[in-house]
Short mmCIF file of C-alpha atoms in Angstrom, two decimals:
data_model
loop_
_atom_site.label_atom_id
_atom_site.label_comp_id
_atom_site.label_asym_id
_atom_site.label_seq_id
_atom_site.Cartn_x
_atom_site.Cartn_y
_atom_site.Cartn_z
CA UNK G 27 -13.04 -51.73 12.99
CA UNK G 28 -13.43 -53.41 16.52
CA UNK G 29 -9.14 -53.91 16.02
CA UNK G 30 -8.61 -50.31 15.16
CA UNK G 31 -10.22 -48.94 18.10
CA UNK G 32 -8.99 -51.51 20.70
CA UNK G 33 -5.56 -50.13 19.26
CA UNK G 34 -6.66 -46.64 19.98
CA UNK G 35 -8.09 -47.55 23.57
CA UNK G 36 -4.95 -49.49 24.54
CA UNK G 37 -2.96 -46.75 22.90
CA UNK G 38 -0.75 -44.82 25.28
CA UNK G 39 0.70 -41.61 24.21
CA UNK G 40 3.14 -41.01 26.86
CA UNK G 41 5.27 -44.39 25.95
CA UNK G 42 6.69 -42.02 22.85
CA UNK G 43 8.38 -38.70 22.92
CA UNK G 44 6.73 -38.08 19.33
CA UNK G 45 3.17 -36.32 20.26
CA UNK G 46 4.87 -34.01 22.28
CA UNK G 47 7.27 -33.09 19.78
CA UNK G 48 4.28 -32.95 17.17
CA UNK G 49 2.79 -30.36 19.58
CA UNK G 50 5.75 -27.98 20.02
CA UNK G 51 6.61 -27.81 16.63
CA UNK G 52 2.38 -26.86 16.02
CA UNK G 53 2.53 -24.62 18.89
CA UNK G 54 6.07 -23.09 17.49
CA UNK G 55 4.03 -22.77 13.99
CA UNK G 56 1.18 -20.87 15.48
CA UNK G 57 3.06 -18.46 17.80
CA UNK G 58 5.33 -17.53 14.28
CA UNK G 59 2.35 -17.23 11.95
CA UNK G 60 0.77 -15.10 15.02
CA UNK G 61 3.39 -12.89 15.60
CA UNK G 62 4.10 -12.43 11.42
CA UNK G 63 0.86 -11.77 10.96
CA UNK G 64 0.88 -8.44 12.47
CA UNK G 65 -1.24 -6.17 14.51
CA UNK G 66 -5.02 -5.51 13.10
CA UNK G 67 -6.97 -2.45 12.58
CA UNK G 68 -7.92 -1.34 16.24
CA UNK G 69 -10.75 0.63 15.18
CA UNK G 70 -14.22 -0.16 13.17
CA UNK G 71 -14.90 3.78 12.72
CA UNK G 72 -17.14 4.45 9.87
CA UNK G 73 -16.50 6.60 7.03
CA UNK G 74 -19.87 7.10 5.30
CA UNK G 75 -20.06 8.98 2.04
CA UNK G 76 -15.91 9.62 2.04
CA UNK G 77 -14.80 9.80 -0.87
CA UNK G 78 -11.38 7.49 -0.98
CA UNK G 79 -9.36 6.89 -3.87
CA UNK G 80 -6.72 3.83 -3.93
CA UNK G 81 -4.47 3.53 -6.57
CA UNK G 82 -3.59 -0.28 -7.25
CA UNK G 83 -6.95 -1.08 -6.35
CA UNK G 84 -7.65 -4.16 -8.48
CA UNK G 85 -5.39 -6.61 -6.57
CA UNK G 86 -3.03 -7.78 -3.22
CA UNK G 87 -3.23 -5.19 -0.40
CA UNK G 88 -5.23 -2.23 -2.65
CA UNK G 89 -7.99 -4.24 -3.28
CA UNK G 90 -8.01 -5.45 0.75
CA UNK G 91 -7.87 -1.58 1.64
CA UNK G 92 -10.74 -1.13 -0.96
CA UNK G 93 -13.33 -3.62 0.35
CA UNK G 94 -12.58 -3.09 4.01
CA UNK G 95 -12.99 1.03 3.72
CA UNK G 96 -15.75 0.26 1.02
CA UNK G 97 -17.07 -1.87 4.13
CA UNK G 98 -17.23 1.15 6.41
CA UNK G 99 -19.27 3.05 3.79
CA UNK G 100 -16.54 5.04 2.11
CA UNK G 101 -17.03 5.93 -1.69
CA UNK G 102 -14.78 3.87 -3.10
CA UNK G 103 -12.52 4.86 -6.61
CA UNK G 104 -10.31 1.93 -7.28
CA UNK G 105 -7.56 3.91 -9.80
CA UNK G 106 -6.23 0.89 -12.01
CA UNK G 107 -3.84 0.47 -14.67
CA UNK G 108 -5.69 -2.24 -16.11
CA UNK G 109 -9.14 -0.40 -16.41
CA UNK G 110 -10.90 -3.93 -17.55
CA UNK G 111 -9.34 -5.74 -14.05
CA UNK G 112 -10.28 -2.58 -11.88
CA UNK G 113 -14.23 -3.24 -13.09
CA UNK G 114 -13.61 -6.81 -12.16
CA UNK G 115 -12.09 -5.98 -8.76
CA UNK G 116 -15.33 -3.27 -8.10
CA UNK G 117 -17.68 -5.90 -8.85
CA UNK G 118 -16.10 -8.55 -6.91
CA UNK G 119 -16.06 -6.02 -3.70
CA UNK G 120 -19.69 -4.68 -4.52
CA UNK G 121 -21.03 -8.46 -4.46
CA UNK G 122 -18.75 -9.45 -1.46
CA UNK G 123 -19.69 -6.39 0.18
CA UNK G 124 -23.41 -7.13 -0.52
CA UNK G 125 -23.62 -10.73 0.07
CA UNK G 126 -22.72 -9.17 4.52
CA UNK G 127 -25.79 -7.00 3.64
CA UNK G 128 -28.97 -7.67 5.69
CA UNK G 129 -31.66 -6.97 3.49
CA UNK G 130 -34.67 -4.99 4.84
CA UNK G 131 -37.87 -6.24 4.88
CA UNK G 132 -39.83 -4.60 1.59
CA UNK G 133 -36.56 -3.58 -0.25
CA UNK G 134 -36.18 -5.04 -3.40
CA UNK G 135 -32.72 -3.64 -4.12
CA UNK G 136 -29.60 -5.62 -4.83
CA UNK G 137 -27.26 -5.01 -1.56
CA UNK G 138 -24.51 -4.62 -3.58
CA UNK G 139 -26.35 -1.37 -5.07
CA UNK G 140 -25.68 0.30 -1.94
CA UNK G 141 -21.78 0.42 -2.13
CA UNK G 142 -20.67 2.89 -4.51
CA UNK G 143 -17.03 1.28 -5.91
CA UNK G 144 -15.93 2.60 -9.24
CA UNK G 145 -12.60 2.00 -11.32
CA UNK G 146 -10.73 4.11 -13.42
CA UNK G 147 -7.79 3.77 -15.43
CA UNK G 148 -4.59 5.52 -13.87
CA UNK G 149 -1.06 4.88 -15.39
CA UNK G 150 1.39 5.86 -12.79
CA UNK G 151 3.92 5.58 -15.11
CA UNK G 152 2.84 8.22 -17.75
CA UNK G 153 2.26 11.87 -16.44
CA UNK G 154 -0.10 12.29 -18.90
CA UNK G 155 -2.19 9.83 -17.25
CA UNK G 156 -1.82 10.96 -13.98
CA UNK G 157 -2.79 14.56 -15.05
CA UNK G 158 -6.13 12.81 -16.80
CA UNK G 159 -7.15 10.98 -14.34
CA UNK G 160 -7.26 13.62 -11.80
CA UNK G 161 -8.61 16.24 -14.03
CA UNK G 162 -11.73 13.91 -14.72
CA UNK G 163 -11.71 13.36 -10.73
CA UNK G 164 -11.72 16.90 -9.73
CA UNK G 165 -14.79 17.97 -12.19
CA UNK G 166 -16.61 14.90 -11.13
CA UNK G 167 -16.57 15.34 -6.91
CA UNK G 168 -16.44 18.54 -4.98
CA UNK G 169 -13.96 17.18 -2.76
CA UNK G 170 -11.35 14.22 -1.90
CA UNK G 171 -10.98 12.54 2.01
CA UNK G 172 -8.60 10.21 1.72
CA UNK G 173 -6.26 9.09 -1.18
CA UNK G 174 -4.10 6.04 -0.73
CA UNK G 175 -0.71 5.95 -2.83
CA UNK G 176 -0.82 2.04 -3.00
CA UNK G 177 0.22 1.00 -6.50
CA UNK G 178 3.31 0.19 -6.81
CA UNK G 179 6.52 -1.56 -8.81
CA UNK G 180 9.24 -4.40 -7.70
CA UNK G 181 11.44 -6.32 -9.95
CA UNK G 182 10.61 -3.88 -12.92
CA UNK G 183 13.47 -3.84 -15.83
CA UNK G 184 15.10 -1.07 -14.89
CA UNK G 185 16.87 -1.19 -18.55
CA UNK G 186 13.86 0.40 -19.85
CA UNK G 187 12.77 3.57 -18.93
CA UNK G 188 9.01 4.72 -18.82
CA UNK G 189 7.13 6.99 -21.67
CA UNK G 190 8.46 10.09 -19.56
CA UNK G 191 12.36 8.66 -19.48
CA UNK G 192 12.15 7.97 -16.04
CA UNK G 193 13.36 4.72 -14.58
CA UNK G 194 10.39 2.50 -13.69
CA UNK G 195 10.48 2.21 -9.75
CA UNK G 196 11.13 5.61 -9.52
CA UNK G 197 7.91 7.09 -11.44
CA UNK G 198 5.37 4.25 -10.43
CA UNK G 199 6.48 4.18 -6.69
CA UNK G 200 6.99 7.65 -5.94
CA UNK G 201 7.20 10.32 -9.37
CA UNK G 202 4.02 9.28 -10.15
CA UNK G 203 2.03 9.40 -6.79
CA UNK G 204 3.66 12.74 -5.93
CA UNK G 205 2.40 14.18 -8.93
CA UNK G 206 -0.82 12.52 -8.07
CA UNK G 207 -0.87 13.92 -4.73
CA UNK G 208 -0.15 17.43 -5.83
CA UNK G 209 -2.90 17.72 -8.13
CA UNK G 210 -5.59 16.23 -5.88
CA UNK G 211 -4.34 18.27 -3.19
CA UNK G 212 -6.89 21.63 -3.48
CA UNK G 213 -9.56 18.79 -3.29
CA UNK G 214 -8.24 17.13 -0.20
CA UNK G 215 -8.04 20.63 1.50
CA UNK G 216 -11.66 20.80 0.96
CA UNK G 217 -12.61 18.02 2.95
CA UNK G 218 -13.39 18.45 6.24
CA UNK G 219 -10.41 15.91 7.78
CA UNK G 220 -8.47 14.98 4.08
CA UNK G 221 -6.36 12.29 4.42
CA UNK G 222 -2.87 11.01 2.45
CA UNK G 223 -1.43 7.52 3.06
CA UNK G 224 1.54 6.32 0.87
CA UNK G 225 2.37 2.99 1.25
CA UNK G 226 6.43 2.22 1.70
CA UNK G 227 8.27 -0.51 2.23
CA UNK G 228 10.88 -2.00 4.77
CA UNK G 229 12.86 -2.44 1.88
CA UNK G 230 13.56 1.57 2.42
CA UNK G 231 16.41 0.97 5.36
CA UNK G 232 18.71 -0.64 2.29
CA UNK G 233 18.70 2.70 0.67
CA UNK G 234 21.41 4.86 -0.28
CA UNK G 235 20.43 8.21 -2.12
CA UNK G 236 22.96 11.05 -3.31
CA UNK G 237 22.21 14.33 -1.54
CA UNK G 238 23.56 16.20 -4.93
CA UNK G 239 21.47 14.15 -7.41
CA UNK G 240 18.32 12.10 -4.80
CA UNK G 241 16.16 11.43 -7.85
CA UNK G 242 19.49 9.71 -9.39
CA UNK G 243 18.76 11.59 -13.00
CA UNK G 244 21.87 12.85 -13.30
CA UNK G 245 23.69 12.12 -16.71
CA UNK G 246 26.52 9.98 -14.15
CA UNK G 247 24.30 8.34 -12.24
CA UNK G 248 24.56 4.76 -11.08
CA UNK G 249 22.42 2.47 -13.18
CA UNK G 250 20.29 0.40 -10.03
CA UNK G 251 19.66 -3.07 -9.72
CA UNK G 252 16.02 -3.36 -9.46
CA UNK G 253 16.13 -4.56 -5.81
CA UNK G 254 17.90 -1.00 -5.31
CA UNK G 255 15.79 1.17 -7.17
CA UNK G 256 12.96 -0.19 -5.30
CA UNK G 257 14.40 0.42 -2.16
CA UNK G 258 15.73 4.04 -3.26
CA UNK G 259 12.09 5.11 -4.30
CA UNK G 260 10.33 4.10 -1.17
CA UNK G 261 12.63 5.68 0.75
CA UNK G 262 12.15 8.75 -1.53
CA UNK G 263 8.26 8.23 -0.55
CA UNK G 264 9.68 8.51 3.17
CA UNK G 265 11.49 11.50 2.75
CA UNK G 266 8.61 12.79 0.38
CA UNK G 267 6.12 12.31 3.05
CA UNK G 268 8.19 13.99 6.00
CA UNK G 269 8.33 17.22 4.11
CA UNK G 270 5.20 17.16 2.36
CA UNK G 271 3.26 16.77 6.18
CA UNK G 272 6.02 19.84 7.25
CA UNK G 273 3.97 22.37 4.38
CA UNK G 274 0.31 21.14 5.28
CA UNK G 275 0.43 21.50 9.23
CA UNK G 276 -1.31 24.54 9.23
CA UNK G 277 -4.34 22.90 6.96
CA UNK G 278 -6.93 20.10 7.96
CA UNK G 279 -4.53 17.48 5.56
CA UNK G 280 -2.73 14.79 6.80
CA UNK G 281 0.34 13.16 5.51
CA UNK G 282 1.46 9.89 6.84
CA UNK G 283 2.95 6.25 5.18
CA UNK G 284 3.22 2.77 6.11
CA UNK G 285 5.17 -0.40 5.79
CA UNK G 286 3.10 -3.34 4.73
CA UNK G 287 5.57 -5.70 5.97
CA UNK G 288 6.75 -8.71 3.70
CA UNK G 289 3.09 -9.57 1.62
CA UNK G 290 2.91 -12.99 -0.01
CA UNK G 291 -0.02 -13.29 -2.76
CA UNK G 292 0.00 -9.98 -4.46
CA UNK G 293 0.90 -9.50 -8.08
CA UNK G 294 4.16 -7.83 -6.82
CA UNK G 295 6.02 -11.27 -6.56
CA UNK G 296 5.21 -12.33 -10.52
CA UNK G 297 8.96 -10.50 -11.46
CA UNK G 298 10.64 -12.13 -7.96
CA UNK G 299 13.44 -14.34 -8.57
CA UNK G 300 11.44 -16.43 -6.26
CA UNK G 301 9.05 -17.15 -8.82
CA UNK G 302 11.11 -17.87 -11.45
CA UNK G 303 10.67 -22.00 -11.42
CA UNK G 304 8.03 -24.29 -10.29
CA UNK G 305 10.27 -25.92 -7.76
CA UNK G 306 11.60 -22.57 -6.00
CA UNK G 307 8.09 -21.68 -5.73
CA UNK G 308 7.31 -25.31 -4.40
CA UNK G 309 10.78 -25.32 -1.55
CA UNK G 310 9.86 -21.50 -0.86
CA UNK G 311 5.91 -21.40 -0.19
CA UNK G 312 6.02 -23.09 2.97
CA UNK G 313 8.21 -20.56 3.98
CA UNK G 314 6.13 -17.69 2.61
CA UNK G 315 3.39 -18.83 4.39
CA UNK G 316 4.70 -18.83 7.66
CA UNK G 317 6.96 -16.08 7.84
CA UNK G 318 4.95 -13.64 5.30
CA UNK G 319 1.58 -11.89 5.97
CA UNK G 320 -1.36 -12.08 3.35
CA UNK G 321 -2.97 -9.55 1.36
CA UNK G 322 -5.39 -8.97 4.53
CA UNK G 323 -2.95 -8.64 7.01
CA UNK G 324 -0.58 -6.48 4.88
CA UNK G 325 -3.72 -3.51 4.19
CA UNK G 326 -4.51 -3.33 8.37
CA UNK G 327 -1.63 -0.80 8.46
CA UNK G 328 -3.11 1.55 5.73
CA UNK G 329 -6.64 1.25 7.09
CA UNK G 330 -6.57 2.35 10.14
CA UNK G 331 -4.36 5.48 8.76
CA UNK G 332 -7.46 6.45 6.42
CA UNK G 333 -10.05 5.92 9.69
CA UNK G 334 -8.93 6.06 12.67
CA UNK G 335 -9.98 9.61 14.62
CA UNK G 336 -6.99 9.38 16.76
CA UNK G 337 -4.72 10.13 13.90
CA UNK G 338 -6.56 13.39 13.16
CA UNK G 339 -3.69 15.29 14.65
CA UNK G 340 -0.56 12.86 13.63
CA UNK G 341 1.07 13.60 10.37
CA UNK G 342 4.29 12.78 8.64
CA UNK G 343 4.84 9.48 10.60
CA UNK G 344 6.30 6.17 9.39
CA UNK G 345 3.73 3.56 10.50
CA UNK G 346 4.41 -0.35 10.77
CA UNK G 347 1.93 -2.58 12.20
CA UNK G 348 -0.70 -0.41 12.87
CA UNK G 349 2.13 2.37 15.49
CA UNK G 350 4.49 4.74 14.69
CA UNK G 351 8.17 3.30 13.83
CA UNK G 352 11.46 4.25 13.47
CA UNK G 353 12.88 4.59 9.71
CA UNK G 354 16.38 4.29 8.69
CA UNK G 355 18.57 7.23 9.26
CA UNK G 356 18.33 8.78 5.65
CA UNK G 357 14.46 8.96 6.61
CA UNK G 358 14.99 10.99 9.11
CA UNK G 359 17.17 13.43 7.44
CA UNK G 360 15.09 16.53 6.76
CA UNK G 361 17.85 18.25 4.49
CA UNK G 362 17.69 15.26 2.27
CA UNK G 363 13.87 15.35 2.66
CA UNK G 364 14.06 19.04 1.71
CA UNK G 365 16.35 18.90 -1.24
CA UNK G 366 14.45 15.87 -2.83
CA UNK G 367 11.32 17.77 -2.16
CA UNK G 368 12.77 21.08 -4.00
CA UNK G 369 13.73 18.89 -7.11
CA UNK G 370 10.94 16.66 -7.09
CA UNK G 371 8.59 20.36 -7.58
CA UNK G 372 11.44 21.43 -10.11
CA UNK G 373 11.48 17.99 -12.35
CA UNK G 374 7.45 17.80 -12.87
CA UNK G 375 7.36 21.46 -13.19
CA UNK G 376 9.70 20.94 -16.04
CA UNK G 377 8.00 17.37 -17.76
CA UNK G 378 4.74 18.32 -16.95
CA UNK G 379 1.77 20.80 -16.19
CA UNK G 380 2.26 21.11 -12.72
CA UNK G 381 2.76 23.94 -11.04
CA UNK G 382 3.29 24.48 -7.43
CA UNK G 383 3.86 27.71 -4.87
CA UNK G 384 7.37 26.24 -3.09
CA UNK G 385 7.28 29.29 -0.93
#
């Protein structure tokens, strides 16, 4: 022992250039990890007793948006596809939530009593579950304040269309929350402030959509890599949102989406090529880590759309980081937003129950 530390007295750490190099490349690390981390929530408004549904609840950034808005005293519906993992995501948040809870002097109650977090079982990609699920929600509340379009698809076979003959990233990103959206929307109306956040993707600027056929159903249309159908449906969520905010600015409803940014630990990486082999995930993770935001990080941007009072007024806006961004050009193009729109209203009036006043 006495040798060790006469080394470490006698030491001297400017006769080597390699603990100033070991601090640079620490200090490089944390400035990187800083900057991909993104910007945070700038608000802690509360939303007692709102009533906010968030589809994809269970896991990755819809469970983070859950448990944070569930932590400003929101009434939280997690809508799952996976009914058994949504209970296990509500009871994970309730005790989380609970376990933060000061407990009063004389109560006897469990905190986690006090949050009110619920899951049911939503299928984005059958209509028929869609139309269930917010039948059952509209007899059960009196109104909606915020719903958040979260769930979503990437690196779905896009071989194998859905139960309504859709292809897969095309329902479950955006088909499915429209119709969603529409039916919930007489109950976000009656809310005093209601609130709709779909969440994007930057993936959105690699688009390309056909002005004649921008739902590509058309008997001709190109078959899509998966990487491009997920990019062509969350730009369709763009164009979706653009117009949608256009027909409710003369009600109290606001329409707005977000970009996560690139998300690392979320069950939307399990079809990635980069998780195809132990050792790619092994070479990559490192990478992931530092140049990749985590589940946290990635909800911050849908958070402080369903909360923040100085969004009251702003609607259909592209958000990234917490501000208002640019999109690509196709998401800015309100005849493209218009015609998708018109035969979005037009397809799931024609597969479905829906009905909608297009005037």
């Amino acid at each position: 022992m006495e040798r060790l530390l006469t080394i470490f007295e006698n030491a001297d750490p400017f006769s080597t250039w390699w603990p100033t190099i070991a601090a640079v490349a620490v200090g490089i690390v944390i400035t990187v990890r800083t900057i991909m981390s993104g910007q945070r929530c700038p608000n802690d408004n509360q939303i007692k007793e709102q009533i906010v549904v968030v589809t994809g609840g269970n896991s990755g950034i819809g469970f983070e948006i859950a448990k944070a808005l569930g932590a400003r005293g929101a009434r939280i519906i997690l809508a799952c596809r996976n009914l058994a993992a949504g209970q296990r995501a509500a009871a994970i948040i309730k005790r989380e939530l609970g376990c933060h809870t000061p407990i009063a002097a004389g109560d006897s109650r469990n905190p986690a009593e006090r949050y009110f977090v619920e899951a049911r079982q939503l299928d984005l990609g059958c209509f028929r579950s869609v139309h269930q699920f917010a039948g059952r929600l509209m007899s059960e509340f009196e109104h909606i304040d915020v719903l958040v379009n979260n769930a979503g698809l990437v690196f779905g076979d896009t071989r194998v269309p859905t139960v309504d003959g859709f292809e897969p990233h095309a329902q479950v990103n955006y088909l499915g929350p429209f119709l969603l959206t529409q039916l919930l929307l007489p109950h976000l109306k009656r809310a005093e402030q209601g609130r709709i956040v779909f969440v994007s993707a930057h993936a959105h600027q690699a688009a390309k959509i056909d002005f004649d056929d921008p739902l590509n159903v058309g008997t001709f249309a190109v078959k899509f890599h998966a990487r491009d159908a997920f990019a062509h449906s969350k730009l369709a969520v763009i164009l979706a949102t653009r117009w949608l905010a256009k027909l409710l600015k003369d009600t109290a409803v606001t329409v707005n989406c977000c970009t996560p940014g690139l998300v690392r630990g979320t069950n939307h990486l399990r079809n990635s090529p980069l998780m195809s082999a132990i050792c790619v995930k092994v070479i990559t993770y490192p990478w992931m880590w530092l140049f990749m935001k985590n589940a946290v990080e990635g909800a911050q941007c849908a958070i402080r759309l369903a909360t923040d009072p100085q969004l009251k007024q702003v609607t259909g806006e592209y958000f990234n980081d917490c501000e208002i961004a640019q999109t690509s050009e196709a998401g800015q193009d309100k005849e493209l937003a218009k015609k998708l729109y018109m035969q979005t209203i037009k397809t799931l009036e024609r597969v479905t129950k829906l009905t909608v006043d297009t005037e």
